[in-house]
Amino acid sequence: MVTVLEDVFRAEWGRVLATLIGLVGDFDLAEEATQEAFAIAAERWPRDGAPSHPRAWLITTARNRAIDRIRRDQRFAAALGRLTPSGSAEEWVSRTSFPDERLELIFSCCHPALAVEAQVALTLRTVGGLSTAQIARAFLVPEPTMAQRLVRAKRRIKVARIPFRVPPADRLRERLEAVLAVAYLIFNQGYLGPKVLADEAIRLGRAMVEFLPDEAEPRGLLAMMLLHESRRDAWQHDGELVLLADQDRSLWDTTLIAAGRAELHTAIGLGGRGPYVIQAAIASLHAETPNDWTQIAALYGELGRRTGSAVVELNRAVAVAETEGPEAGLCLVDGLGLDEFRYLHSTRADLLRRLDRVDEARSAYRRAWELSDDEVERRFLERRLDELNRIGTVP
């Protein structure tokens, strides 16, 4: 039953909360009521069995908890009317002008009065159900910093009385950057983690393409996610991490690769040259044999110029190492900073290993291990360390 509850949480948290925010119009109240509904489910379902319609049950329970809270606080005059619509919970779930009510919530949360990073963090918390720690890792900031950012975003919504409603059609595109970032980060959390998060991100991506069919960047994002997801069955073997160069390509999902390339082709036809289209083009090149590292490095260079991202530069360094040698890649890596980013240290370790700088490589792998909280990654790093330890004595 614990597994069932975990699956329901991952699949339904965003939908239930999106519906509650639409009903109650208050972010904090909706989140509290949704949390209480899941807590009640955790208590009752193991005893009574899961309901036939879990989402409707959760929405009804959360709505009732919200009504109780409003009545206790003597604030129910206007809000109570919003919480008592006609029809069943199943009917409330389907009432949306968007292809997906979570997408509606994302557009609602991505209000221009909030900083873009606050918009993304807040919607990751609500739609993705990610913890503060997970969001902090996605932004490469300490957890207390992210906690403060979320509190400030909620306070800003309340003080400025920012409404949770869909903006007019002519204002949707100004929020598109943050909306795409949310779906992208949810996918990243699910790619090496719970598959349900990756599936939800792809579903949101399809909804965005359906809602904005003439926009190139949503198609670029969808293409990128499909192309990366095509390798899911190959990046692990018997629970162990397998690097791209070592993956069994017969395990790649050719249907997803074809679908991703079709979306990429359409995006380019729409004049797409933005960051997500570029990332999709890189992912498409990674699906070819042999890899065109020169072209991949050039695309990462263009992506870096557009985004100013040190993480993008780290990926470019990997591609440069394949074309110009590990010393050239290492020179780029050593100029990036990113000391708290585990992938910088694992990349640096690999380049040092290729240069036979064993002691330095060993130290870099240890640092990457210290920064990682993923057991699959940690086992991979431990294997690398064991290989180096067989070369020489640990000091």
Short mmCIF file of C-alpha atoms in Angstrom, two decimals:
data_model
loop_
_atom_site.label_atom_id
_atom_site.label_comp_id
_atom_site.label_asym_id
_atom_site.label_seq_id
_atom_site.Cartn_x
_atom_site.Cartn_y
_atom_site.Cartn_z
CA MET A 1 0.00 0.00 0.00
CA VAL A 2 2.96 2.34 0.65
CA THR A 3 4.02 1.92 -2.96
CA VAL A 4 0.48 2.65 -4.14
CA LEU A 5 0.38 5.84 -2.06
CA GLU A 6 3.77 6.93 -3.39
CA ASP A 7 2.64 6.35 -6.97
CA VAL A 8 -0.59 8.25 -6.39
CA PHE A 9 1.32 11.13 -4.80
CA ARG A 10 3.69 11.43 -7.74
CA ALA A 11 0.91 11.12 -10.30
CA GLU A 12 -1.81 13.16 -8.63
CA TRP A 13 -0.20 15.78 -6.36
CA GLY A 14 -0.03 18.42 -9.09
CA ARG A 15 -3.52 17.70 -10.41
CA VAL A 16 -5.14 17.79 -6.98
CA LEU A 17 -3.35 20.96 -5.93
CA ALA A 18 -4.09 22.66 -9.26
CA THR A 19 -7.78 21.92 -8.82
CA LEU A 20 -7.78 23.15 -5.21
CA ILE A 21 -6.04 26.40 -6.10
CA GLY A 22 -8.63 26.94 -8.81
CA LEU A 23 -11.41 26.33 -6.29
CA VAL A 24 -10.11 28.22 -3.27
CA GLY A 25 -7.98 30.93 -4.85
CA ASP A 26 -5.44 30.81 -2.00
CA PHE A 27 -2.06 29.15 -2.49
CA ASP A 28 -1.23 28.36 1.14
CA LEU A 29 -4.74 27.15 2.00
CA ALA A 30 -4.85 24.91 -1.06
CA GLU A 31 -1.44 23.41 -0.31
CA GLU A 32 -2.32 22.77 3.34
CA ALA A 33 -5.63 21.15 2.39
CA THR A 34 -3.95 18.97 -0.23
CA GLN A 35 -1.28 17.86 2.24
CA GLU A 36 -3.99 16.97 4.74
CA ALA A 37 -5.88 14.97 2.12
CA PHE A 38 -2.78 12.89 1.34
CA ALA A 39 -2.13 12.41 5.07
CA ILE A 40 -5.70 11.15 5.56
CA ALA A 41 -5.21 8.81 2.58
CA ALA A 42 -2.03 7.44 4.17
CA GLU A 43 -4.04 6.67 7.31
CA ARG A 44 -7.23 5.28 5.77
CA TRP A 45 -6.29 3.54 2.55
CA PRO A 46 -4.12 0.83 4.14
CA ARG A 47 -7.06 0.03 6.41
CA ASP A 48 -10.05 0.52 4.09
CA GLY A 49 -8.46 0.00 0.69
CA ALA A 50 -7.75 2.56 -2.03
CA PRO A 51 -10.83 4.18 -3.64
CA SER A 52 -11.73 3.41 -7.23
CA HIS A 53 -11.12 7.05 -8.23
CA PRO A 54 -8.15 8.22 -6.10
CA ARG A 55 -7.91 11.70 -7.60
CA ALA A 56 -11.60 12.48 -7.09
CA TRP A 57 -11.39 11.15 -3.52
CA LEU A 58 -8.37 13.35 -2.80
CA ILE A 59 -9.98 16.44 -4.33
CA THR A 60 -13.19 15.92 -2.35
CA THR A 61 -11.26 15.36 0.88
CA ALA A 62 -9.01 18.38 0.28
CA ARG A 63 -12.02 20.55 -0.59
CA ASN A 64 -13.73 19.53 2.66
CA ARG A 65 -10.60 20.28 4.66
CA ALA A 66 -10.35 23.69 3.02
CA ILE A 67 -13.99 24.43 3.87
CA ASP A 68 -13.34 23.44 7.49
CA ARG A 69 -10.30 25.72 7.62
CA ILE A 70 -12.20 28.66 6.12
CA ARG A 71 -15.08 28.22 8.55
CA ARG A 72 -12.67 28.07 11.49
CA ASP A 73 -10.96 31.25 10.33
CA GLN A 74 -14.25 33.06 9.65
CA ARG A 75 -13.23 33.81 6.08
CA PHE A 76 -15.80 31.84 4.14
CA ALA A 77 -18.13 34.49 2.72
CA ALA A 78 -16.65 34.71 -0.78
CA ALA A 79 -14.39 31.66 -0.81
CA LEU A 80 -17.08 29.24 0.27
CA GLY A 81 -19.01 29.95 -2.90
CA ARG A 82 -16.00 28.97 -4.98
CA LEU A 83 -15.64 25.74 -3.03
CA THR A 84 -19.19 24.52 -3.55
CA PRO A 85 -19.61 24.13 -7.31
CA SER A 86 -22.26 21.91 -8.79
CA GLY A 87 -21.36 18.46 -10.04
CA SER A 88 -19.14 15.63 -8.85
CA ALA A 89 -15.43 15.69 -8.16
CA GLU A 90 -14.83 13.87 -11.44
CA GLU A 91 -16.57 16.72 -13.26
CA TRP A 92 -14.52 19.39 -11.48
CA VAL A 93 -11.32 17.66 -12.58
CA SER A 94 -12.23 18.02 -16.27
CA ARG A 95 -13.22 21.70 -16.17
CA THR A 96 -10.29 23.50 -17.78
CA SER A 97 -9.62 25.50 -20.92
CA PHE A 98 -6.14 23.96 -21.08
CA PRO A 99 -5.26 20.44 -22.25
CA ASP A 100 -4.00 19.75 -18.70
CA GLU A 101 -5.05 21.50 -15.48
CA ARG A 102 -1.47 21.38 -14.19
CA LEU A 103 -0.38 23.33 -17.23
CA GLU A 104 -3.04 25.86 -16.32
CA LEU A 105 -1.54 26.09 -12.83
CA ILE A 106 1.95 26.55 -14.25
CA PHE A 107 0.84 29.47 -16.42
CA SER A 108 -1.01 30.90 -13.43
CA CYS A 109 2.02 30.65 -11.13
CA CYS A 110 4.44 32.08 -13.68
CA HIS A 111 3.26 35.63 -13.06
CA PRO A 112 5.66 38.36 -14.28
CA ALA A 113 5.48 40.06 -10.86
CA LEU A 114 7.64 37.18 -9.57
CA ALA A 115 11.28 36.68 -10.51
CA VAL A 116 11.67 33.89 -13.07
CA GLU A 117 13.60 31.70 -10.60
CA ALA A 118 10.83 32.16 -8.03
CA GLN A 119 8.20 31.24 -10.62
CA VAL A 120 10.05 28.07 -11.53
CA ALA A 121 10.75 27.06 -7.93
CA LEU A 122 7.17 27.63 -6.83
CA THR A 123 5.63 25.65 -9.65
CA LEU A 124 8.12 22.83 -9.20
CA ARG A 125 6.91 22.61 -5.63
CA THR A 126 3.24 22.69 -6.56
CA VAL A 127 2.98 20.86 -9.87
CA GLY A 128 5.92 18.49 -9.51
CA GLY A 129 5.56 17.85 -5.80
CA LEU A 130 9.34 18.21 -5.47
CA SER A 131 10.84 18.79 -2.04
CA THR A 132 12.73 21.96 -1.18
CA ALA A 133 15.96 19.95 -1.20
CA GLN A 134 15.29 18.59 -4.70
CA ILE A 135 14.52 22.07 -6.03
CA ALA A 136 17.65 23.47 -4.38
CA ARG A 137 19.77 20.85 -6.15
CA ALA A 138 18.14 21.72 -9.46
CA PHE A 139 19.09 25.38 -8.96
CA LEU A 140 22.54 24.59 -7.50
CA VAL A 141 21.83 26.59 -4.33
CA PRO A 142 21.79 25.62 -0.62
CA GLU A 143 18.51 24.26 0.71
CA PRO A 144 17.96 27.17 3.19
CA THR A 145 18.36 29.64 0.31
CA MET A 146 15.69 27.84 -1.68
CA ALA A 147 13.37 27.62 1.34
CA GLN A 148 13.60 31.39 1.77
CA ARG A 149 12.97 31.90 -1.94
CA LEU A 150 9.78 29.83 -1.78
CA VAL A 151 8.55 31.70 1.30
CA ARG A 152 9.19 35.05 -0.37
CA ALA A 153 7.37 33.96 -3.52
CA LYS A 154 4.29 32.90 -1.54
CA ARG A 155 4.40 36.13 0.46
CA ARG A 156 4.66 38.14 -2.76
CA ILE A 157 1.59 36.37 -4.15
CA LYS A 158 -0.40 37.15 -1.02
CA VAL A 159 0.72 40.77 -0.54
CA ALA A 160 0.35 41.69 -4.22
CA ARG A 161 -2.90 39.71 -4.44
CA ILE A 162 -1.68 37.97 -7.55
CA PRO A 163 -4.64 36.02 -8.93
CA PHE A 164 -4.43 32.33 -9.78
CA ARG A 165 -6.05 32.51 -13.16
CA VAL A 166 -5.12 31.99 -16.77
CA PRO A 167 -3.82 35.18 -18.39
CA PRO A 168 -5.36 36.48 -21.64
CA ALA A 169 -4.12 34.77 -24.79
CA ASP A 170 -1.98 37.77 -25.78
CA ARG A 171 -0.11 37.58 -22.46
CA LEU A 172 0.61 33.85 -22.42
CA ARG A 173 3.86 34.01 -24.37
CA GLU A 174 5.53 36.37 -21.90
CA ARG A 175 5.30 33.55 -19.36
CA LEU A 176 6.46 30.83 -21.71
CA GLU A 177 10.13 30.88 -20.66
CA ALA A 178 9.32 30.03 -17.05
CA VAL A 179 6.70 27.46 -18.04
CA LEU A 180 9.19 25.63 -20.25
CA ALA A 181 11.80 25.76 -17.48
CA VAL A 182 9.37 24.10 -15.08
CA ALA A 183 8.62 21.19 -17.41
CA TYR A 184 12.35 20.84 -18.16
CA LEU A 185 13.33 20.64 -14.50
CA ILE A 186 10.54 18.18 -13.69
CA PHE A 187 11.85 15.99 -16.51
CA ASN A 188 15.42 16.25 -15.19
CA GLN A 189 14.25 15.10 -11.76
CA GLY A 190 12.49 12.14 -13.37
CA TYR A 191 15.12 11.13 -15.90
CA LEU A 192 17.47 9.62 -13.33
CA GLY A 193 14.74 9.33 -10.69
CA PRO A 194 11.06 8.37 -10.61
CA LYS A 195 9.91 7.65 -14.17
CA VAL A 196 6.48 9.05 -13.37
CA LEU A 197 8.00 12.55 -13.15
CA ALA A 198 9.56 12.19 -16.60
CA ASP A 199 6.25 10.89 -17.96
CA GLU A 200 4.41 13.87 -16.44
CA ALA A 201 6.90 16.33 -17.93
CA ILE A 202 6.47 14.77 -21.37
CA ARG A 203 2.70 14.91 -20.94
CA LEU A 204 2.95 18.61 -20.07
CA GLY A 205 5.21 19.09 -23.08
CA ARG A 206 2.63 17.54 -25.38
CA ALA A 207 -0.05 19.74 -23.80
CA MET A 208 2.04 22.85 -24.48
CA VAL A 209 2.56 21.85 -28.11
CA GLU A 210 -1.17 21.29 -28.46
CA PHE A 211 -1.96 24.63 -26.84
CA LEU A 212 0.73 26.64 -28.70
CA PRO A 213 1.20 24.73 -31.97
CA ASP A 214 3.04 27.55 -33.77
CA GLU A 215 5.68 28.07 -31.07
CA ALA A 216 9.03 26.40 -31.76
CA GLU A 217 10.48 26.19 -28.24
CA PRO A 218 7.74 23.96 -26.75
CA ARG A 219 8.33 21.55 -29.63
CA GLY A 220 12.07 21.76 -29.03
CA LEU A 221 11.58 20.91 -25.37
CA LEU A 222 9.27 18.01 -26.19
CA ALA A 223 11.73 16.72 -28.80
CA MET A 224 14.61 16.87 -26.32
CA MET A 225 12.64 15.02 -23.63
CA LEU A 226 11.54 12.28 -26.04
CA LEU A 227 15.09 11.79 -27.32
CA HIS A 228 16.54 11.53 -23.81
CA GLU A 229 13.73 9.27 -22.62
CA SER A 230 14.47 6.91 -25.52
CA ARG A 231 17.64 5.85 -23.66
CA ARG A 232 16.00 5.10 -20.30
CA ASP A 233 16.32 1.30 -20.61
CA ALA A 234 20.00 1.56 -21.56
CA TRP A 235 21.50 3.97 -19.04
CA GLN A 236 21.19 1.39 -16.26
CA HIS A 237 22.10 -2.30 -16.34
CA ASP A 238 21.35 -4.48 -13.31
CA GLY A 239 20.90 -1.29 -11.30
CA GLU A 240 24.28 0.14 -12.36
CA LEU A 241 24.89 3.38 -14.29
CA VAL A 242 26.05 2.96 -17.89
CA LEU A 243 27.66 5.91 -19.66
CA LEU A 244 26.40 6.92 -23.09
CA ALA A 245 29.43 5.53 -24.93
CA ASP A 246 28.96 2.13 -23.27
CA GLN A 247 25.19 1.79 -23.66
CA ASP A 248 23.59 -1.06 -25.58
CA ARG A 249 21.92 0.88 -28.37
CA SER A 250 19.60 -2.00 -29.17
CA LEU A 251 17.82 -1.03 -25.94
CA TRP A 252 17.10 2.48 -27.19
CA ASP A 253 13.46 3.15 -28.04
CA THR A 254 13.48 3.90 -31.76
CA THR A 255 9.83 4.99 -31.68
CA LEU A 256 10.64 7.76 -29.21
CA ILE A 257 13.72 8.75 -31.23
CA ALA A 258 11.60 9.08 -34.37
CA ALA A 259 8.93 11.06 -32.51
CA GLY A 260 11.56 13.37 -31.03
CA ARG A 261 13.18 14.00 -34.39
CA ALA A 262 9.80 14.72 -35.95
CA GLU A 263 9.11 17.38 -33.31
CA LEU A 264 12.61 18.79 -33.85
CA HIS A 265 12.06 18.96 -37.60
CA THR A 266 8.79 20.83 -37.09
CA ALA A 267 10.42 23.22 -34.60
CA ILE A 268 13.21 24.04 -37.06
CA GLY A 269 10.58 24.55 -39.77
CA LEU A 270 8.94 27.12 -37.49
CA GLY A 271 12.23 29.03 -37.38
CA GLY A 272 13.25 27.65 -34.01
CA ARG A 273 16.79 28.56 -32.95
CA GLY A 274 16.20 28.84 -29.20
CA PRO A 275 17.86 26.94 -26.33
CA TYR A 276 15.44 23.99 -26.28
CA VAL A 277 15.62 23.49 -30.05
CA ILE A 278 19.43 23.51 -29.80
CA GLN A 279 19.35 20.97 -26.95
CA ALA A 280 17.04 18.76 -28.98
CA ALA A 281 19.46 18.95 -31.92
CA ILE A 282 22.30 17.88 -29.60
CA ALA A 283 20.21 14.98 -28.27
CA SER A 284 19.45 13.93 -31.84
CA LEU A 285 23.17 13.91 -32.70
CA HIS A 286 23.84 11.77 -29.63
CA ALA A 287 21.45 9.20 -31.11
CA GLU A 288 23.68 8.81 -34.19
CA THR A 289 26.62 6.44 -34.68
CA PRO A 290 29.36 7.61 -34.67
CA ASN A 291 28.79 10.83 -32.74
CA ASP A 292 29.69 14.02 -34.59
CA TRP A 293 31.56 15.61 -31.67
CA THR A 294 32.64 18.63 -33.69
CA GLN A 295 29.04 19.53 -34.42
CA ILE A 296 27.99 18.73 -30.85
CA ALA A 297 30.71 21.04 -29.51
CA ALA A 298 29.63 23.79 -31.90
CA LEU A 299 25.99 23.49 -30.79
CA TYR A 300 27.01 23.60 -27.13
CA GLY A 301 29.01 26.73 -27.94
CA GLU A 302 25.92 28.36 -29.43
CA LEU A 303 23.81 27.23 -26.50
CA GLY A 304 26.35 28.66 -24.07
CA ARG A 305 26.30 32.01 -25.86
CA ARG A 306 22.52 32.11 -25.60
CA THR A 307 22.22 31.01 -21.98
CA GLY A 308 25.47 32.03 -20.28
CA SER A 309 25.25 28.74 -18.38
CA ALA A 310 28.37 27.24 -16.80
CA VAL A 311 26.69 23.82 -16.91
CA VAL A 312 26.37 24.15 -20.69
CA GLU A 313 30.06 25.03 -20.84
CA LEU A 314 30.81 21.88 -18.85
CA ASN A 315 29.01 19.83 -21.50
CA ARG A 316 30.91 21.67 -24.23
CA ALA A 317 34.15 20.76 -22.48
CA VAL A 318 33.21 17.08 -22.71
CA ALA A 319 32.63 17.44 -26.45
CA VAL A 320 35.87 19.40 -26.91
CA ALA A 321 37.75 16.63 -25.08
CA GLU A 322 36.48 14.17 -27.69
CA THR A 323 37.70 16.33 -30.60
CA GLU A 324 40.82 18.04 -29.20
CA GLY A 325 41.85 15.69 -26.40
CA PRO A 326 41.33 15.52 -22.63
CA GLU A 327 43.86 18.28 -21.88
CA ALA A 328 41.81 20.80 -23.89
CA GLY A 329 38.64 19.68 -22.15
CA LEU A 330 40.28 19.93 -18.73
CA CYS A 331 41.41 23.51 -19.38
CA LEU A 332 37.78 24.48 -19.97
CA VAL A 333 36.52 22.57 -16.93
CA ASP A 334 39.06 24.15 -14.58
CA GLY A 335 37.84 27.62 -15.48
CA LEU A 336 34.19 27.02 -14.62
CA GLY A 337 33.96 27.11 -10.82
CA LEU A 338 30.83 25.11 -9.93
CA ASP A 339 32.58 23.58 -6.91
CA GLU A 340 29.26 22.33 -5.47
CA PHE A 341 28.18 20.67 -8.74
CA ARG A 342 28.96 16.97 -8.59
CA TYR A 343 29.06 16.51 -12.36
CA LEU A 344 31.91 19.01 -12.67
CA HIS A 345 34.02 16.84 -10.38
CA SER A 346 33.05 13.55 -12.05
CA THR A 347 33.82 15.07 -15.48
CA ARG A 348 37.13 16.45 -14.24
CA ALA A 349 37.96 13.08 -12.70
CA ASP A 350 37.36 11.28 -15.99
CA LEU A 351 39.57 13.71 -17.90
CA LEU A 352 42.34 13.39 -15.30
CA ARG A 353 42.06 9.60 -15.47
CA ARG A 354 42.48 9.74 -19.25
CA LEU A 355 45.59 11.87 -18.71
CA ASP A 356 47.00 9.26 -16.22
CA ARG A 357 46.93 11.84 -13.42
CA VAL A 358 45.75 9.14 -11.05
CA ASP A 359 45.99 10.86 -7.66
CA GLU A 360 44.15 13.96 -8.89
CA ALA A 361 41.52 11.82 -10.56
CA ARG A 362 41.03 9.88 -7.35
CA SER A 363 40.51 13.10 -5.39
CA ALA A 364 37.99 14.42 -7.93
CA TYR A 365 35.99 11.18 -7.88
CA ARG A 366 35.85 11.35 -4.09
CA ARG A 367 34.54 14.91 -4.23
CA ALA A 368 31.85 13.89 -6.74
CA TRP A 369 30.89 10.99 -4.46
CA GLU A 370 30.58 13.32 -1.46
CA LEU A 371 28.25 15.65 -3.38
CA SER A 372 26.01 12.93 -4.80
CA ASP A 373 22.96 11.60 -2.98
CA ASP A 374 22.01 9.15 -5.73
CA GLU A 375 22.94 5.55 -4.90
CA VAL A 376 23.31 4.49 -8.55
CA GLU A 377 25.72 7.36 -9.21
CA ARG A 378 27.61 6.63 -6.00
CA ARG A 379 28.13 2.99 -6.96
CA PHE A 380 29.44 4.08 -10.36
CA LEU A 381 31.90 6.50 -8.72
CA GLU A 382 32.97 3.80 -6.29
CA ARG A 383 33.75 1.49 -9.23
CA ARG A 384 35.87 4.21 -10.80
CA LEU A 385 37.72 4.69 -7.53
CA ASP A 386 38.31 0.94 -7.22
CA GLU A 387 39.79 0.92 -10.74
CA LEU A 388 42.16 3.74 -9.81
CA ASN A 389 43.08 2.10 -6.52
CA ARG A 390 44.20 -0.97 -8.45
CA ILE A 391 46.58 1.24 -10.43
CA GLY A 392 48.39 2.57 -7.38
CA THR A 393 48.35 2.63 -3.60
CA VAL A 394 45.96 5.04 -1.96
CA PRO A 395 48.02 7.69 -0.13
#
